[in-house]
């Protein structure tokens, strides 16, 4: 799906398809160098990370495995309480492995902060994070993210995996959703 297919639903295209692919190639080159010769497991966080996982994994030259988790907050208060629930756990065991969590966006930081601590308890050799987008102005918890694609303003963004009411995930770019869509 292209921005012109949903004309009026976006106020701005924030990151184009080309910019995303260019930045992912840069991140992939860094990750290739950092993880050369290591046993790497990419962990994608459903559902938003599906697009970035698919493109980043293909941009990488190193051998790797991919696994998936689905997590959710307990009700409305949880984003601030930091309580996250596992809806689907990993298939892989992490002992001794180099884990790279792949995410579409870091908003408050609550999900990633919890997830990293959770995965560390499983005895991996390392746990790092790669996120395509980060909203510094929305941060409630500081998360140490080794690979960041773009820092973006604290607006309602959709596309490239990010949804509003499950829609717009298949938009090829990332855009700011027009208020009339969600108000
Ligand atoms: C989004 C995103 C992160 C999380 C980031 O997922 O994919 O997992 O929110 O927010 P945080 O930094 O405030 O914790 P969401 O819960 O919308 O689920 P989805 O990936 O299935 O759309």
PDB file of C-alpha atoms and ligand atoms in Angstrom:
ATOM      1  CA  UNK A   1       0.000   0.000   0.000  1.00  0.00           C
ATOM      2  CA  UNK A   2       1.255   3.462  -0.935  1.00  0.00           C
ATOM      3  CA  UNK A   3       0.431   6.840   0.679  1.00  0.00           C
ATOM      4  CA  UNK A   4      -1.613   7.783  -2.407  1.00  0.00           C
ATOM      5  CA  UNK A   5      -3.837   4.737  -1.804  1.00  0.00           C
ATOM      6  CA  UNK A   6      -5.027   6.289   1.487  1.00  0.00           C
ATOM      7  CA  UNK A   7      -5.032   9.930   0.530  1.00  0.00           C
ATOM      8  CA  UNK A   8      -6.378  12.089   3.332  1.00  0.00           C
ATOM      9  CA  UNK A   9      -5.650   9.528   6.053  1.00  0.00           C
ATOM     10  CA  UNK A  10      -2.093  10.805   6.501  1.00  0.00           C
ATOM     11  CA  UNK A  11      -1.016  14.353   7.297  1.00  0.00           C
ATOM     12  CA  UNK A  12       2.630  13.635   6.418  1.00  0.00           C
ATOM     13  CA  UNK A  13       4.853  10.869   5.146  1.00  0.00           C
ATOM     14  CA  UNK A  14       7.516  10.809   7.840  1.00  0.00           C
ATOM     15  CA  UNK A  15       9.868   8.139   6.474  1.00  0.00           C
ATOM     16  CA  UNK A  16       9.684   6.950   2.872  1.00  0.00           C
ATOM     17  CA  UNK A  17      10.072   3.387   1.679  1.00  0.00           C
ATOM     18  CA  UNK A  18      13.452   4.282   0.179  1.00  0.00           C
ATOM     19  CA  UNK A  19      14.672   5.896   3.408  1.00  0.00           C
ATOM     20  CA  UNK A  20      13.649   2.801   5.387  1.00  0.00           C
ATOM     21  CA  UNK A  21      15.502   0.426   3.062  1.00  0.00           C
ATOM     22  CA  UNK A  22      18.588   2.647   2.966  1.00  0.00           C
ATOM     23  CA  UNK A  23      18.744   2.874   6.767  1.00  0.00           C
ATOM     24  CA  UNK A  24      18.146  -0.868   7.195  1.00  0.00           C
ATOM     25  CA  UNK A  25      21.086  -1.545   4.862  1.00  0.00           C
ATOM     26  CA  UNK A  26      23.292   0.679   7.071  1.00  0.00           C
ATOM     27  CA  UNK A  27      22.134  -1.042  10.245  1.00  0.00           C
ATOM     28  CA  UNK A  28      22.609  -4.458   8.626  1.00  0.00           C
ATOM     29  CA  UNK A  29      26.230  -3.592   7.765  1.00  0.00           C
ATOM     30  CA  UNK A  30      26.867  -2.681  11.430  1.00  0.00           C
ATOM     31  CA  UNK A  31      25.142  -5.823  12.679  1.00  0.00           C
ATOM     32  CA  UNK A  32      27.067  -7.998  10.178  1.00  0.00           C
ATOM     33  CA  UNK A  33      30.328  -6.603  11.559  1.00  0.00           C
ATOM     34  CA  UNK A  34      29.323  -6.790  15.245  1.00  0.00           C
ATOM     35  CA  UNK A  35      28.020 -10.365  15.076  1.00  0.00           C
ATOM     36  CA  UNK A  36      30.500 -11.975  12.646  1.00  0.00           C
ATOM     37  CA  UNK A  37      31.179 -15.570  13.699  1.00  0.00           C
ATOM     38  CA  UNK A  38      28.514 -15.535  16.431  1.00  0.00           C
ATOM     39  CA  UNK A  39      25.397 -17.663  16.913  1.00  0.00           C
ATOM     40  CA  UNK A  40      22.706 -15.033  16.294  1.00  0.00           C
ATOM     41  CA  UNK A  41      19.009 -15.297  17.041  1.00  0.00           C
ATOM     42  CA  UNK A  42      16.746 -12.484  15.838  1.00  0.00           C
ATOM     43  CA  UNK A  43      13.674 -12.171  18.060  1.00  0.00           C
ATOM     44  CA  UNK A  44      10.775 -10.358  16.417  1.00  0.00           C
ATOM     45  CA  UNK A  45       7.980  -8.919  18.534  1.00  0.00           C
ATOM     46  CA  UNK A  46       4.605  -9.516  16.916  1.00  0.00           C
ATOM     47  CA  UNK A  47       2.858  -8.024  15.162  1.00  0.00           C
ATOM     48  CA  UNK A  48       4.474  -4.679  14.425  1.00  0.00           C
ATOM     49  CA  UNK A  49       7.993  -6.036  13.835  1.00  0.00           C
ATOM     50  CA  UNK A  50       7.009  -8.315  10.948  1.00  0.00           C
ATOM     51  CA  UNK A  51       8.056  -5.873   8.204  1.00  0.00           C
ATOM     52  CA  UNK A  52      11.320  -4.738   9.776  1.00  0.00           C
ATOM     53  CA  UNK A  53      12.228  -8.333  10.629  1.00  0.00           C
ATOM     54  CA  UNK A  54      11.622  -9.471   7.049  1.00  0.00           C
ATOM     55  CA  UNK A  55      13.650  -6.646   5.498  1.00  0.00           C
ATOM     56  CA  UNK A  56      16.455  -6.494   8.085  1.00  0.00           C
ATOM     57  CA  UNK A  57      16.962 -10.277   8.022  1.00  0.00           C
ATOM     58  CA  UNK A  58      17.294 -10.219   4.228  1.00  0.00           C
ATOM     59  CA  UNK A  59      19.705  -7.262   4.354  1.00  0.00           C
ATOM     60  CA  UNK A  60      22.033  -9.209   6.689  1.00  0.00           C
ATOM     61  CA  UNK A  61      24.821 -11.400   5.293  1.00  0.00           C
ATOM     62  CA  UNK A  62      25.542 -13.382   8.473  1.00  0.00           C
ATOM     63  CA  UNK A  63      23.867 -16.732   9.149  1.00  0.00           C
ATOM     64  CA  UNK A  64      21.053 -16.338  11.682  1.00  0.00           C
ATOM     65  CA  UNK A  65      17.862 -17.811  13.053  1.00  0.00           C
ATOM     66  CA  UNK A  66      14.554 -16.040  13.569  1.00  0.00           C
ATOM     67  CA  UNK A  67      12.019 -16.545  16.334  1.00  0.00           C
ATOM     68  CA  UNK A  68       8.927 -14.636  17.459  1.00  0.00           C
ATOM     69  CA  UNK A  69       7.222 -13.458  20.624  1.00  0.00           C
ATOM     70  CA  UNK A  70       3.863 -11.844  21.162  1.00  0.00           C
ATOM     71  CA  UNK A  71       3.387  -9.721  24.266  1.00  0.00           C
ATOM     72  CA  UNK A  72       0.598  -7.587  25.619  1.00  0.00           C
ATOM     73  CA  UNK A  73      -0.067  -5.236  28.489  1.00  0.00           C
ATOM     74  CA  UNK A  74      -2.498  -6.108  31.282  1.00  0.00           C
ATOM     75  CA  UNK A  75      -5.217  -3.531  30.742  1.00  0.00           C
ATOM     76  CA  UNK A  76      -4.909   0.205  30.399  1.00  0.00           C
ATOM     77  CA  UNK A  77      -2.780   0.884  33.467  1.00  0.00           C
ATOM     78  CA  UNK A  78       0.012  -1.508  32.536  1.00  0.00           C
ATOM     79  CA  UNK A  79       2.025   0.681  30.202  1.00  0.00           C
ATOM     80  CA  UNK A  80       2.894   2.740  33.252  1.00  0.00           C
ATOM     81  CA  UNK A  81       3.091  -0.176  35.714  1.00  0.00           C
ATOM     82  CA  UNK A  82       5.442  -2.023  33.375  1.00  0.00           C
ATOM     83  CA  UNK A  83       3.578  -5.345  33.623  1.00  0.00           C
ATOM     84  CA  UNK A  84       3.673  -7.220  30.351  1.00  0.00           C
ATOM     85  CA  UNK A  85       2.097 -10.585  29.548  1.00  0.00           C
ATOM     86  CA  UNK A  86       3.501 -13.184  27.132  1.00  0.00           C
ATOM     87  CA  UNK A  87       0.871 -14.244  24.582  1.00  0.00           C
ATOM     88  CA  UNK A  88       3.272 -16.343  22.531  1.00  0.00           C
ATOM     89  CA  UNK A  89       6.679 -17.350  23.840  1.00  0.00           C
ATOM     90  CA  UNK A  90       9.825 -18.186  21.888  1.00  0.00           C
ATOM     91  CA  UNK A  91      10.309 -21.682  20.492  1.00  0.00           C
ATOM     92  CA  UNK A  92      14.092 -21.406  20.881  1.00  0.00           C
ATOM     93  CA  UNK A  93      16.159 -21.798  24.042  1.00  0.00           C
ATOM     94  CA  UNK A  94      18.493 -18.823  24.599  1.00  0.00           C
ATOM     95  CA  UNK A  95      21.321 -20.302  26.673  1.00  0.00           C
ATOM     96  CA  UNK A  96      24.654 -19.118  25.293  1.00  0.00           C
ATOM     97  CA  UNK A  97      23.151 -17.414  22.259  1.00  0.00           C
ATOM     98  CA  UNK A  98      23.490 -13.837  20.992  1.00  0.00           C
ATOM     99  CA  UNK A  99      19.958 -12.432  20.930  1.00  0.00           C
ATOM    100  CA  UNK A 100      18.985  -9.383  18.911  1.00  0.00           C
ATOM    101  CA  UNK A 101      15.442  -8.176  19.582  1.00  0.00           C
ATOM    102  CA  UNK A 102      13.889  -6.614  16.476  1.00  0.00           C
ATOM    103  CA  UNK A 103      11.141  -4.024  16.999  1.00  0.00           C
ATOM    104  CA  UNK A 104       9.226  -1.559  14.880  1.00  0.00           C
ATOM    105  CA  UNK A 105       8.989   1.194  17.511  1.00  0.00           C
ATOM    106  CA  UNK A 106       9.982   2.190  21.011  1.00  0.00           C
ATOM    107  CA  UNK A 107       7.327   4.447  22.448  1.00  0.00           C
ATOM    108  CA  UNK A 108       7.276   4.585  26.274  1.00  0.00           C
ATOM    109  CA  UNK A 109      10.014   1.952  26.396  1.00  0.00           C
ATOM    110  CA  UNK A 110       8.000  -0.230  28.782  1.00  0.00           C
ATOM    111  CA  UNK A 111       7.672  -3.232  26.439  1.00  0.00           C
ATOM    112  CA  UNK A 112      11.338  -3.426  25.472  1.00  0.00           C
ATOM    113  CA  UNK A 113      12.619  -2.749  28.953  1.00  0.00           C
ATOM    114  CA  UNK A 114      10.510  -5.629  30.297  1.00  0.00           C
ATOM    115  CA  UNK A 115      11.324  -7.927  27.382  1.00  0.00           C
ATOM    116  CA  UNK A 116      15.074  -7.460  27.647  1.00  0.00           C
ATOM    117  CA  UNK A 117      15.015  -8.286  31.389  1.00  0.00           C
ATOM    118  CA  UNK A 118      12.844 -11.321  30.692  1.00  0.00           C
ATOM    119  CA  UNK A 119      15.187 -12.678  28.008  1.00  0.00           C
ATOM    120  CA  UNK A 120      18.293 -12.046  30.138  1.00  0.00           C
ATOM    121  CA  UNK A 121      16.929 -14.435  32.789  1.00  0.00           C
ATOM    122  CA  UNK A 122      17.142 -17.235  30.186  1.00  0.00           C
ATOM    123  CA  UNK A 123      20.946 -17.189  30.105  1.00  0.00           C
ATOM    124  CA  UNK A 124      21.832 -15.805  26.654  1.00  0.00           C
ATOM    125  CA  UNK A 125      25.385 -14.722  25.805  1.00  0.00           C
ATOM    126  CA  UNK A 126      24.044 -11.220  25.010  1.00  0.00           C
ATOM    127  CA  UNK A 127      20.792  -9.336  24.426  1.00  0.00           C
ATOM    128  CA  UNK A 128      20.683  -6.216  22.248  1.00  0.00           C
ATOM    129  CA  UNK A 129      17.855  -4.281  20.598  1.00  0.00           C
ATOM    130  CA  UNK A 130      17.319  -3.046  17.067  1.00  0.00           C
ATOM    131  CA  UNK A 131      14.322  -0.725  16.590  1.00  0.00           C
ATOM    132  CA  UNK A 132      13.391   0.999  13.365  1.00  0.00           C
ATOM    133  CA  UNK A 133      11.760   3.957  15.145  1.00  0.00           C
ATOM    134  CA  UNK A 134      12.110   5.610  18.522  1.00  0.00           C
ATOM    135  CA  UNK A 135      10.076   8.447  20.042  1.00  0.00           C
ATOM    136  CA  UNK A 136      12.425  10.151  22.525  1.00  0.00           C
ATOM    137  CA  UNK A 137       9.680  12.494  23.751  1.00  0.00           C
ATOM    138  CA  UNK A 138       7.423   9.579  24.749  1.00  0.00           C
ATOM    139  CA  UNK A 139      10.031   7.756  26.861  1.00  0.00           C
ATOM    140  CA  UNK A 140       8.921   6.744  30.369  1.00  0.00           C
ATOM    141  CA  UNK A 141      11.656   4.177  30.827  1.00  0.00           C
ATOM    142  CA  UNK A 142      15.179   4.489  29.469  1.00  0.00           C
ATOM    143  CA  UNK A 143      16.050   1.583  27.203  1.00  0.00           C
ATOM    144  CA  UNK A 144      19.555   0.983  25.929  1.00  0.00           C
ATOM    145  CA  UNK A 145      19.002   0.436  22.204  1.00  0.00           C
ATOM    146  CA  UNK A 146      22.099  -0.470  20.212  1.00  0.00           C
ATOM    147  CA  UNK A 147      20.612  -0.018  16.720  1.00  0.00           C
ATOM    148  CA  UNK A 148      18.024   2.713  15.990  1.00  0.00           C
ATOM    149  CA  UNK A 149      16.715   3.530  12.534  1.00  0.00           C
ATOM    150  CA  UNK A 150      15.055   6.917  13.015  1.00  0.00           C
ATOM    151  CA  UNK A 151      14.130   9.158  15.934  1.00  0.00           C
ATOM    152  CA  UNK A 152      10.668  10.574  15.323  1.00  0.00           C
ATOM    153  CA  UNK A 153       8.345  13.079  17.009  1.00  0.00           C
ATOM    154  CA  UNK A 154       5.650  11.952  19.435  1.00  0.00           C
ATOM    155  CA  UNK A 155       2.864  11.743  16.834  1.00  0.00           C
ATOM    156  CA  UNK A 156       0.436   8.933  15.983  1.00  0.00           C
ATOM    157  CA  UNK A 157       2.346   7.065  13.288  1.00  0.00           C
ATOM    158  CA  UNK A 158       1.235   4.153  11.112  1.00  0.00           C
ATOM    159  CA  UNK A 159       2.700   2.010   8.380  1.00  0.00           C
ATOM    160  CA  UNK A 160       5.531  -0.475   7.870  1.00  0.00           C
ATOM    161  CA  UNK A 161       4.052  -2.749  10.542  1.00  0.00           C
ATOM    162  CA  UNK A 162       2.520  -0.036  12.728  1.00  0.00           C
ATOM    163  CA  UNK A 163      -1.267  -0.060  12.920  1.00  0.00           C
ATOM    164  CA  UNK A 164      -4.292   1.917  13.916  1.00  0.00           C
ATOM    165  CA  UNK A 165      -7.056  -0.571  14.828  1.00  0.00           C
ATOM    166  CA  UNK A 166      -5.080  -3.243  12.924  1.00  0.00           C
ATOM    167  CA  UNK A 167      -5.129  -1.199   9.688  1.00  0.00           C
ATOM    168  CA  UNK A 168      -2.281   0.488   7.770  1.00  0.00           C
ATOM    169  CA  UNK A 169       0.357  -2.161   8.706  1.00  0.00           C
ATOM    170  CA  UNK A 170       0.871  -2.821   4.966  1.00  0.00           C
ATOM    171  CA  UNK A 171       1.651   0.797   4.132  1.00  0.00           C
ATOM    172  CA  UNK A 172       5.181   0.781   2.662  1.00  0.00           C
ATOM    173  CA  UNK A 173       6.258   4.037   4.344  1.00  0.00           C
ATOM    174  CA  UNK A 174       5.701   5.495   7.825  1.00  0.00           C
ATOM    175  CA  UNK A 175       3.267   8.388   8.085  1.00  0.00           C
ATOM    176  CA  UNK A 176       1.497  10.554  10.640  1.00  0.00           C
ATOM    177  CA  UNK A 177      -2.169   9.584  10.886  1.00  0.00           C
ATOM    178  CA  UNK A 178      -4.609  12.433  10.318  1.00  0.00           C
ATOM    179  CA  UNK A 179      -6.599  13.199  13.498  1.00  0.00           C
ATOM    180  CA  UNK A 180      -9.958  12.824  11.710  1.00  0.00           C
ATOM    181  CA  UNK A 181      -9.224   9.083  11.347  1.00  0.00           C
ATOM    182  CA  UNK A 182      -8.998   8.390  15.090  1.00  0.00           C
ATOM    183  CA  UNK A 183     -10.994  11.212  16.715  1.00  0.00           C
TER     184      UNK A 183
HETATM  185  C1  LIG B   1       3.873  -1.599  19.849  1.00  0.00           C
HETATM  186  C2  LIG B   1       5.299  -1.835  19.351  1.00  0.00           C
HETATM  187  C3  LIG B   1       6.039  -2.179  20.615  1.00  0.00           C
HETATM  188  C4  LIG B   1       5.310  -1.391  21.672  1.00  0.00           C
HETATM  189  C5  LIG B   1       6.092  -0.164  21.956  1.00  0.00           C
HETATM  190  O1  LIG B   1       3.220  -2.820  19.895  1.00  0.00           O
HETATM  191  O2  LIG B   1       5.369  -2.858  18.400  1.00  0.00           O
HETATM  192  O3  LIG B   1       5.988  -3.562  20.891  1.00  0.00           O
HETATM  193  O4  LIG B   1       4.028  -1.028  21.148  1.00  0.00           O
HETATM  194  O5  LIG B   1       5.457   0.613  22.945  1.00  0.00           O
HETATM  195  P1  LIG B   1       6.125   0.958  24.344  1.00  0.00           P
HETATM  196  O6  LIG B   1       7.533   1.386  24.095  1.00  0.00           O
HETATM  197  O7  LIG B   1       5.253   2.078  24.868  1.00  0.00           O
HETATM  198  O8  LIG B   1       6.047  -0.244  25.232  1.00  0.00           O
HETATM  199  P2  LIG B   1       1.646  -2.948  20.141  1.00  0.00           P
HETATM  200  O9  LIG B   1       1.403  -3.195  21.601  1.00  0.00           O
HETATM  201  O10 LIG B   1       0.929  -1.792  19.515  1.00  0.00           O
HETATM  202  O11 LIG B   1       1.294  -4.317  19.373  1.00  0.00           O
HETATM  203  P3  LIG B   1       1.471  -4.690  17.812  1.00  0.00           P
HETATM  204  O12 LIG B   1       2.952  -4.794  17.543  1.00  0.00           O
HETATM  205  O13 LIG B   1       0.790  -6.022  17.689  1.00  0.00           O
HETATM  206  O14 LIG B   1       0.808  -3.615  16.980  1.00  0.00           O
END
